Tab-separated table of C-alpha atoms in Angstrom:
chain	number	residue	atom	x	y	z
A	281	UNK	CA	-7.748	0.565	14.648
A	282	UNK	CA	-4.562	0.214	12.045
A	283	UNK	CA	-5.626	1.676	8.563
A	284	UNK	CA	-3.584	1.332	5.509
A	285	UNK	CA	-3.281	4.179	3.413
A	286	UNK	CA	-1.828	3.853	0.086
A	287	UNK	CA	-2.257	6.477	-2.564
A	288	UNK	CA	-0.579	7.237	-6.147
A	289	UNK	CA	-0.627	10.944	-7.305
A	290	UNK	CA	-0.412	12.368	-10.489
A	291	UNK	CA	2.992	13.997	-10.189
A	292	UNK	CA	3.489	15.429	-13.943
A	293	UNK	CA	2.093	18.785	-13.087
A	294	UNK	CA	3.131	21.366	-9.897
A	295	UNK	CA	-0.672	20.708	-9.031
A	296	UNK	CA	0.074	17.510	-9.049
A	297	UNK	CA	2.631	17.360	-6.617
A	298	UNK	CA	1.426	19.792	-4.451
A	299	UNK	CA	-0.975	17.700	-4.354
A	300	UNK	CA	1.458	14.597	-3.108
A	301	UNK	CA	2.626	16.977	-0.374
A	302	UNK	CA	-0.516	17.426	0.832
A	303	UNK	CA	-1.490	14.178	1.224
A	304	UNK	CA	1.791	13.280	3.160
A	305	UNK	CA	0.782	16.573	5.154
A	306	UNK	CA	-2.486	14.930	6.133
A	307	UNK	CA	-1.678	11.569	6.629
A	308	UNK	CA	1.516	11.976	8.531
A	309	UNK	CA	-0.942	13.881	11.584
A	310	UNK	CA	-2.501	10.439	11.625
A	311	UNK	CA	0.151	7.740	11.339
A	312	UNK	CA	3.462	6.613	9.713
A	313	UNK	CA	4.975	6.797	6.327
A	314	UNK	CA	6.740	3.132	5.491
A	315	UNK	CA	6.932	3.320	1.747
A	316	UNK	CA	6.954	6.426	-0.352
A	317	UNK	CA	3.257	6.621	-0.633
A	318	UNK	CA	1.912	3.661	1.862
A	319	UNK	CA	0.921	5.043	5.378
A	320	UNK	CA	-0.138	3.693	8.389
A	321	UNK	CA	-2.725	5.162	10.549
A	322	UNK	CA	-3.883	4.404	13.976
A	323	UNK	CA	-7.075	5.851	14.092
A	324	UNK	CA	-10.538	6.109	15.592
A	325	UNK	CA	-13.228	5.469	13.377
A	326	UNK	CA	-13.876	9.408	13.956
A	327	UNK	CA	-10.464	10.373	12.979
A	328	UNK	CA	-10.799	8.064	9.664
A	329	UNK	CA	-13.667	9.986	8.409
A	330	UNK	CA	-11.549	13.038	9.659
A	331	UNK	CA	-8.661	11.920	7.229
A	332	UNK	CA	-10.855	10.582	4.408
A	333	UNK	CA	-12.552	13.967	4.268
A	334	UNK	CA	-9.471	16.062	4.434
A	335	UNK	CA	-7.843	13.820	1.470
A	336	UNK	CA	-11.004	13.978	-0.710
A	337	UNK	CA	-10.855	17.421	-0.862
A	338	UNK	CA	-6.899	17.155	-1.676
A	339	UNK	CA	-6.761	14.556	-4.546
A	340	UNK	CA	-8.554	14.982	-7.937
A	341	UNK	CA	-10.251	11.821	-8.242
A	342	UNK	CA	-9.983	11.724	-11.821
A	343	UNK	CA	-6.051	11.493	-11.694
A	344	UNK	CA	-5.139	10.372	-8.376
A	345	UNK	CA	-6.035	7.131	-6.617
A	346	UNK	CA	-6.542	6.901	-2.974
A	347	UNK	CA	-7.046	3.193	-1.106
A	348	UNK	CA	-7.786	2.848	2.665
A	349	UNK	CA	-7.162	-1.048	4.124
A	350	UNK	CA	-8.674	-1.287	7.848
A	351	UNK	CA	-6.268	-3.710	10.056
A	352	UNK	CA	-8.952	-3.426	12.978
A	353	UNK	CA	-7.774	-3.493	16.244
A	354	UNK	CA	-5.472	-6.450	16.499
A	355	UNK	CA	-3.479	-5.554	13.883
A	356	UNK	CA	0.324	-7.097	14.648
A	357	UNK	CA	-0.471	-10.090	12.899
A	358	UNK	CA	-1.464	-8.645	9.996
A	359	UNK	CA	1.504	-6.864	8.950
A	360	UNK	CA	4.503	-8.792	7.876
A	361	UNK	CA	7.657	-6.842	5.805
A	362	UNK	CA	11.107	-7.859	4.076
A	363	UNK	CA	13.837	-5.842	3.401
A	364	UNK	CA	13.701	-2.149	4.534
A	365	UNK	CA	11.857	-0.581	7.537
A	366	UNK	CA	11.318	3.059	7.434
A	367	UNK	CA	9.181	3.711	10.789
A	368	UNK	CA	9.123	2.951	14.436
A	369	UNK	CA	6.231	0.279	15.755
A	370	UNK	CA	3.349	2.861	16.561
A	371	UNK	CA	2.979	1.665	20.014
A	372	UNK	CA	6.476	2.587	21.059
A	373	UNK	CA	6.881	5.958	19.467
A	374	UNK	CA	3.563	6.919	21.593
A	375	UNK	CA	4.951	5.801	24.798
A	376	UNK	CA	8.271	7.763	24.820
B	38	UNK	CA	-7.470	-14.788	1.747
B	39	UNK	CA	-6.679	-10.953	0.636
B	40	UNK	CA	-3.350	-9.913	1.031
B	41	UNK	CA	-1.973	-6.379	0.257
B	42	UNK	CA	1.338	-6.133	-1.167
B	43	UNK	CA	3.342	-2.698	-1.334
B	44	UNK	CA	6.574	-2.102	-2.332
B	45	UNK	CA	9.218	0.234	-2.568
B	46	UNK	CA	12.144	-0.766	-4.885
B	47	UNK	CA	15.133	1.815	-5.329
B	48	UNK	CA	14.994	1.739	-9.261
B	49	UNK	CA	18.238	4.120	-9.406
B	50	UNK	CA	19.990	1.837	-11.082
B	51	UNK	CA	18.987	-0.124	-14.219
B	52	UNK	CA	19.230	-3.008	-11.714
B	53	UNK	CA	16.940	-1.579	-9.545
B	54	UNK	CA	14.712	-1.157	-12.676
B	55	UNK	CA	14.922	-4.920	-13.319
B	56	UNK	CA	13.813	-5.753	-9.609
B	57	UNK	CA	10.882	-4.077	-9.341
B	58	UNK	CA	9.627	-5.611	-13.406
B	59	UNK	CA	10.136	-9.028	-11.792
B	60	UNK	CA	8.673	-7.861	-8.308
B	61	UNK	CA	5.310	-6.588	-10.662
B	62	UNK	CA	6.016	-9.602	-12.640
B	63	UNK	CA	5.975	-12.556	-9.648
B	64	UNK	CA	2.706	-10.155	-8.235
B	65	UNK	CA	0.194	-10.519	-11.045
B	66	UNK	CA	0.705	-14.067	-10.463
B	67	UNK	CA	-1.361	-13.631	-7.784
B	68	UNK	CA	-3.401	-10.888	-7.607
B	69	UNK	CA	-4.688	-7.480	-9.173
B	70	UNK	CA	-2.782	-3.780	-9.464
B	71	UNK	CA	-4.100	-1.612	-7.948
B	72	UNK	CA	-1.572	1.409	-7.820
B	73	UNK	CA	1.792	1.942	-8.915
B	74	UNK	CA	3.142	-0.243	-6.420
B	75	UNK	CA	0.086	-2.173	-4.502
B	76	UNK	CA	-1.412	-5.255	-5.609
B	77	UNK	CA	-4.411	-7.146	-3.766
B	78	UNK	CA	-3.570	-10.566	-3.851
B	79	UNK	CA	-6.052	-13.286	-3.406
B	80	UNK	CA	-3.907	-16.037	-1.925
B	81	UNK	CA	-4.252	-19.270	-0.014
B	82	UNK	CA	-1.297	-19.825	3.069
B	83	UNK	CA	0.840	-21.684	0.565
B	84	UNK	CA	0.157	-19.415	-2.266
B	85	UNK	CA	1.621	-16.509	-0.169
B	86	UNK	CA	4.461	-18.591	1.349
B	87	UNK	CA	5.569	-19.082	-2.708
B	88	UNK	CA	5.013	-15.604	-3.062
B	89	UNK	CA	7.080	-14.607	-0.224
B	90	UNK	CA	9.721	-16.763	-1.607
B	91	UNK	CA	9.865	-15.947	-4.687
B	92	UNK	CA	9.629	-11.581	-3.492
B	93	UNK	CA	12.451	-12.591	-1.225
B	94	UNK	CA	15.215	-13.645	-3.918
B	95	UNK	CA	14.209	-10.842	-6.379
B	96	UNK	CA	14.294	-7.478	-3.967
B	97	UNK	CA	17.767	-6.483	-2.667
B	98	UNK	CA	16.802	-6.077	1.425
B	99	UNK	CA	19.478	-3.530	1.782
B	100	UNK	CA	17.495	-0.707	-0.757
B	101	UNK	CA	14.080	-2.160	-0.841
B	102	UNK	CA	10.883	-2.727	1.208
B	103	UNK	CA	7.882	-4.672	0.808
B	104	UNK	CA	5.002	-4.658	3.198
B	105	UNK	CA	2.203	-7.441	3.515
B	106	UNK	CA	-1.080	-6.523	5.170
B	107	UNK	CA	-3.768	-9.778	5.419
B	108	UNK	CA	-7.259	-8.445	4.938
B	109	UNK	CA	-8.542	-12.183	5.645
B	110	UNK	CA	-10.887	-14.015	4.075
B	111	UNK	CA	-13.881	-11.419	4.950
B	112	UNK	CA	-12.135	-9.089	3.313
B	113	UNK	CA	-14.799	-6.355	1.628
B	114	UNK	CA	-16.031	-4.149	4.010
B	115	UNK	CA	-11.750	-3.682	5.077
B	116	UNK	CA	-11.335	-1.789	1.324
B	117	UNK	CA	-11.809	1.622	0.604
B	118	UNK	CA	-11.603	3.866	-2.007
B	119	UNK	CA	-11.527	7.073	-3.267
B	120	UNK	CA	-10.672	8.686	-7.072
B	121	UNK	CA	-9.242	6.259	-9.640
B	122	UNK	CA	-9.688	2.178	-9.476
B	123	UNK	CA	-7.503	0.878	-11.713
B	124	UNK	CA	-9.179	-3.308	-10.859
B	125	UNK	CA	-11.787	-5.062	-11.640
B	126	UNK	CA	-13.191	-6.733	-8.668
B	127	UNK	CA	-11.660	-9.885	-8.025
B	128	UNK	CA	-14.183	-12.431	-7.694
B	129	UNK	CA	-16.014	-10.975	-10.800
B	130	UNK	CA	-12.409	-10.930	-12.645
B	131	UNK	CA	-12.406	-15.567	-11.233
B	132	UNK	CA	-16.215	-16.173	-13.350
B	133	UNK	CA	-15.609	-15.298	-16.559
C-alpha cells in the first residue's frame, strides 16, 4: 500500500535538525522524497508500523508534527501533481 | 471528499514569497492546515477542479510542486498522526 508521509520539524535548534535528517534517513529506506518534507512510501502494513515506530522515537512530539495518509493499494488514481516532479514512479525504479 | 494538498514553492525570491501567501491563501478556502505546507481539504469534484485552477495560475511550474492525494469520502481511518496537530477536526470545525 502507498502511504503519505508528511512531516514539519522544528529546525531552530541543531536537535532540531538532526532531527529532520533523521527522519529523511528513515523514510527514504521506505519510499520517495517529492517535496522537501512529503514522502511516499510503499509499504506493508508491517513495514508501516516499522517506520511509525522508528519516527516516534526520532521526533519530539511536542515540537514536531508527523502525518501518515494511507493510498491503499490502488493508489495511481489518487495522486495527481502540477508543476515540479522530484521522483521516479515507484513501480519503475523497482523494476530496473 | 478529503483531499491532501502539499506544496513546495521556491520562496527565494520575494516573488516566490508572494506565491506561496496566495497558494496558503486560495487553500484555506477549502480546507484546514495542517503543517507548514499541507492542508486537508474537504472538497466536492467541482470544488477541487476550482481549486486546481485557481493553484495552477498562482505557482510558477518551472520552481514549484504541488501534490494532490484523494483520501475519498471514507476518509478517517486513512489519517494518522503523531506529535503536534495543528486542526481541529473538520466535521466538528462544519457544526458550530
Amino acid at each position: 500500500m502507498m502511504v503519505v508521509v508528511a512531516y514539519d520539524v522544528k529546525t531552530e535548534t541543531p536537535q532540531g535538525r538532526r532531527r529532520l535528517r533523521l527522519v529523511a534517513k528513515a523514510c527514504i529506506k521506505f519510499g520517495q522524497r517529492v517535496q522537501n518534507s512529503v514522502f511516499e512510501c510503499l509499504v506493508s502494513p508491517s513495514d508501516l508500523l516499522i517506520l511509525k515506530d522508528e519516527l516516534t522515537q526520532i521526533i519530539d512530539p511536542e515540537q514536531d508534527s508527523l502525518r501518515f495518509y494511507n493510498l491503499g493499494a490502488k493508489y495511481s488514481n489518487r495522486i495527481d501533481y502540477i508543476g515540479q516532479v522530484r521522483h521516479l514512479p515507484m513501480d519503475e525504479v523497482m523494476m530496473i
